[in-house]
Amino acid sequence: MNSADNKIILESTLAKRIIPCLDIKDGRTVKGTNFIELRDAGDPVELAAAYAIQGADEIVFLDITATIEKRKTLAQLVNRIAKTINIPFTVGGGIGSMEDVSVLLGAGADKITINTAAFNDPSLISTIAANAGSQCVVVAIDTKLEADGEWYVYLNGGRKRTEMKCRDWAKQLVEMGAGEILLTSMNHDGTKKGFALELTAEIAGSVSIPVIASGGCGSMEHFAEVFLEGRADAALAASVFHFKEIQIPDLKTFLSSKAIEVRI
Amino acid sequence: MNLAIIKYNAGNIMSVVNALERIGVAAQITDDPATIISADKVIFPGVGEAGSAMKSLEKNNLHQVIRALKQPVLGICVGMQLLCRHSEENNTACLGIIPVNVRKFKPDFSLLKVPQVGWNRIHDLQSGLFSNIEEGSFIYNVHSYYAEKDEHTIASCTYGLSYAAALKKDNFYGVQFHTEKSAETGDRILKNFLNI
């Protein structure tokens, strides 16, 4: 099948996606390092519009303080985003039910991302897929490499360990109807030492849906690695963009010079 | 200009309205046959599953209304697929306005993911819909099904195989990609449709 594989690679001009992630708290953008320290990095709508103009392919908004009383505020923010930007965007954080999903999609989100709730009740994935289509269901996995050499799934923003291995959960959530996987290595997140290449390659190579790599990027080379070695379909990052350590136009020019298809 | 967006049970209608507002155009979202028939132009959006979308149209008799339209009509994504003859998605008989069949991509794991999600290039651009759009421009896609190429193809895209990214027959236009989410290129295509 090697020659056929090569043929398929040549016959697709789908671009690798660059996705800034905006963590939202009280309507403002923040980014934690190793899920703890938070720094303020601006207004989400303005920041998203700026990223869209710079060439971001998509934007992810994660409401890290999502609670029931905040839900309405989030929907209003989503509505403002939908009216402002002309690229797709995903919203997540504390989504626990089809009702939560309907509110966000109704406000204009293109996709939603779910994590803990999907793990605790995988039928939520199929419910959303049946009601709104697989294309809008991005299942996020936070995973950690442990001493036994296995990647385990963590919940509740990395605070709760499970016995589930990442590769097993990835296969299950595809069967339930997920449209994409947002894969975050907790070992790499916040380190700026690069993405989890082996993990990303393993998961991307074992599921039939796109995989978005997340966690650990600190340089433009890291993006090239995660597309070439990690076989990721998209790469997500936050602080390197928010603090202008990497500018998206420069990043795309760099990736293009490495013969990686990107939208310029 | 009097622009109608067909309202039925199929997803991305607000995204289309938002995109039109960004380029300064107001539209009526309607399932009223008289309003649709009298509009100068009609947009037929869609996200979701072809079979239930067809049922939703038939429930309101909109399938007959759409077939009889004489003004420019733009189908987007599933809207485009419904303009075709048949879809492999739940073996659905579509509107049959453009005599093209809709098939499913075959996934090949890390090499060819299904659905196709993301930005891909359009080529072989024909018709005024693509005025001032450069060959190889990127547009945003989310789909598992594609229309086969034939003489109605006015733009091609490559994903494992070459398929019809846009179709035209008489006054009916269809785009597989989400022009309402395709940045400046998408905005220009929408404007081009409004200028036809």
PDB file of C-alpha atoms in Angstrom, chain A residues 1 5 8-9 11-15 17 57-58 82-89 106 108 110-111 132 135 179-180 204-211 231 233 261-264, chain B residues 14-15 18-19 21-22 47-48 107-121 123 138-142 157-162 179-184 187:
ATOM      1  CA  MET A   1       0.000   0.000   0.000  1.00  0.00           C
ATOM      2  CA  ASP A   5      -0.288   6.066   0.374  1.00  0.00           C
ATOM      3  CA  ILE A   8      -3.113  10.027  -1.561  1.00  0.00           C
ATOM      4  CA  ILE A   9      -0.694  12.476   0.035  1.00  0.00           C
ATOM      5  CA  GLU A  11      -3.698  14.143  -4.174  1.00  0.00           C
ATOM      6  CA  SER A  12      -4.721  16.302  -1.232  1.00  0.00           C
ATOM      7  CA  THR A  13      -4.118  20.021  -1.011  1.00  0.00           C
ATOM      8  CA  LEU A  14      -5.789  20.354   2.392  1.00  0.00           C
ATOM      9  CA  ALA A  15      -3.845  22.856   4.478  1.00  0.00           C
ATOM     10  CA  ARG A  17      -4.467  24.434  10.343  1.00  0.00           C
ATOM     11  CA  ASP A  57      -7.340  29.181  10.256  1.00  0.00           C
ATOM     12  CA  GLU A  58      -9.719  28.721  13.131  1.00  0.00           C
ATOM     13  CA  ALA A  82     -19.925  35.087  15.339  1.00  0.00           C
ATOM     14  CA  LYS A  83     -20.931  38.499  14.058  1.00  0.00           C
ATOM     15  CA  THR A  84     -17.331  39.723  13.934  1.00  0.00           C
ATOM     16  CA  ILE A  85     -15.040  37.040  12.522  1.00  0.00           C
ATOM     17  CA  ASN A  86     -15.213  35.361   9.093  1.00  0.00           C
ATOM     18  CA  ILE A  87     -13.467  32.090   9.966  1.00  0.00           C
ATOM     19  CA  PRO A  88     -14.751  29.068  11.934  1.00  0.00           C
ATOM     20  CA  PHE A  89     -14.541  28.913  15.695  1.00  0.00           C
ATOM     21  CA  GLY A 106     -27.546  28.795  18.445  1.00  0.00           C
ATOM     22  CA  GLY A 108     -23.201  31.112  16.346  1.00  0.00           C
ATOM     23  CA  ASP A 110     -19.373  26.406  14.520  1.00  0.00           C
ATOM     24  CA  LYS A 111     -18.189  23.643  16.815  1.00  0.00           C
ATOM     25  CA  ALA A 132     -26.146  18.811  15.180  1.00  0.00           C
ATOM     26  CA  GLN A 135     -18.648  18.023  12.307  1.00  0.00           C
ATOM     27  CA  GLY A 179     -15.777  14.852  14.487  1.00  0.00           C
ATOM     28  CA  GLU A 180     -12.291  15.843  15.688  1.00  0.00           C
ATOM     29  CA  ALA A 204      -3.468  10.564  14.432  1.00  0.00           C
ATOM     30  CA  GLY A 205      -2.459   7.285  12.820  1.00  0.00           C
ATOM     31  CA  SER A 206      -5.094   5.231  14.628  1.00  0.00           C
ATOM     32  CA  VAL A 207      -8.273   7.255  14.088  1.00  0.00           C
ATOM     33  CA  SER A 208     -10.122   8.274  10.934  1.00  0.00           C
ATOM     34  CA  ILE A 209     -10.921  11.832  12.113  1.00  0.00           C
ATOM     35  CA  PRO A 210      -8.665  14.910  12.300  1.00  0.00           C
ATOM     36  CA  VAL A 211      -6.390  15.374  15.306  1.00  0.00           C
ATOM     37  CA  ARG A 231       1.127  13.782  11.608  1.00  0.00           C
ATOM     38  CA  ASP A 233      -4.001  17.806  11.040  1.00  0.00           C
ATOM     39  CA  GLU A 261       0.728  23.113   2.882  1.00  0.00           C
ATOM     40  CA  VAL A 262      -0.670  26.115   4.734  1.00  0.00           C
ATOM     41  CA  ARG A 263      -3.178  28.813   3.818  1.00  0.00           C
ATOM     42  CA  ILE A 264      -1.322  32.026   3.040  1.00  0.00           C
TER      43      ILE A 264
ATOM     44  CA  MET B  14     -27.243  32.294  11.271  1.00  0.00           C
ATOM     45  CA  SER B  15     -23.667  31.941  10.017  1.00  0.00           C
ATOM     46  CA  ASN B  18     -23.812  37.039   9.931  1.00  0.00           C
ATOM     47  CA  ALA B  19     -21.584  36.820   6.842  1.00  0.00           C
ATOM     48  CA  GLU B  21     -24.310  41.442   7.574  1.00  0.00           C
ATOM     49  CA  ARG B  22     -20.514  41.759   7.571  1.00  0.00           C
ATOM     50  CA  VAL B  47     -25.330  21.753   7.550  1.00  0.00           C
ATOM     51  CA  GLY B  48     -26.289  18.319   8.709  1.00  0.00           C
ATOM     52  CA  PRO B 107     -11.285   7.400   4.918  1.00  0.00           C
ATOM     53  CA  ASP B 108      -7.680   6.248   4.967  1.00  0.00           C
ATOM     54  CA  PHE B 109      -6.814   7.072   8.585  1.00  0.00           C
ATOM     55  CA  SER B 110      -3.837   9.393   8.961  1.00  0.00           C
ATOM     56  CA  LEU B 111      -3.667   9.997   5.215  1.00  0.00           C
ATOM     57  CA  LEU B 112      -7.241  10.906   4.391  1.00  0.00           C
ATOM     58  CA  LYS B 113      -9.449  11.906   7.281  1.00  0.00           C
ATOM     59  CA  VAL B 114     -13.200  11.957   6.906  1.00  0.00           C
ATOM     60  CA  PRO B 115     -14.826  14.422   7.269  1.00  0.00           C
ATOM     61  CA  GLN B 116     -12.546  16.737   5.337  1.00  0.00           C
ATOM     62  CA  VAL B 117     -12.122  19.579   7.806  1.00  0.00           C
ATOM     63  CA  GLY B 118     -10.217  22.695   6.929  1.00  0.00           C
ATOM     64  CA  TRP B 119      -8.898  24.913   4.190  1.00  0.00           C
ATOM     65  CA  ASN B 120      -8.326  23.522   0.718  1.00  0.00           C
ATOM     66  CA  ARG B 121      -7.618  25.073  -2.683  1.00  0.00           C
ATOM     67  CA  HIS B 123      -9.066  25.351  -9.115  1.00  0.00           C
ATOM     68  CA  PHE B 138      -8.250  28.603  -0.050  1.00  0.00           C
ATOM     69  CA  ILE B 139     -11.797  27.974   1.114  1.00  0.00           C
ATOM     70  CA  TYR B 140     -13.093  26.303   4.310  1.00  0.00           C
ATOM     71  CA  ASN B 141     -14.602  22.818   4.135  1.00  0.00           C
ATOM     72  CA  VAL B 142     -16.413  20.490   6.501  1.00  0.00           C
ATOM     73  CA  CYS B 157     -10.981  20.692  -5.304  1.00  0.00           C
ATOM     74  CA  THR B 158      -8.675  17.776  -4.511  1.00  0.00           C
ATOM     75  CA  TYR B 159      -9.091  15.525  -1.503  1.00  0.00           C
ATOM     76  CA  GLY B 160      -7.952  12.005  -2.328  1.00  0.00           C
ATOM     77  CA  LEU B 161      -9.650  12.616  -5.668  1.00  0.00           C
ATOM     78  CA  SER B 162     -10.770  15.607  -7.671  1.00  0.00           C
ATOM     79  CA  THR B 179     -18.270  30.529   1.747  1.00  0.00           C
ATOM     80  CA  GLU B 180     -19.680  32.205   4.875  1.00  0.00           C
ATOM     81  CA  LYS B 181     -16.620  30.980   6.852  1.00  0.00           C
ATOM     82  CA  SER B 182     -13.934  31.342   4.188  1.00  0.00           C
ATOM     83  CA  ALA B 183     -12.399  34.681   5.219  1.00  0.00           C
ATOM     84  CA  GLU B 184     -11.955  37.337   2.505  1.00  0.00           C
ATOM     85  CA  ASP B 187     -16.860  37.191   1.415  1.00  0.00           C
TER      86      ASP B 187
END
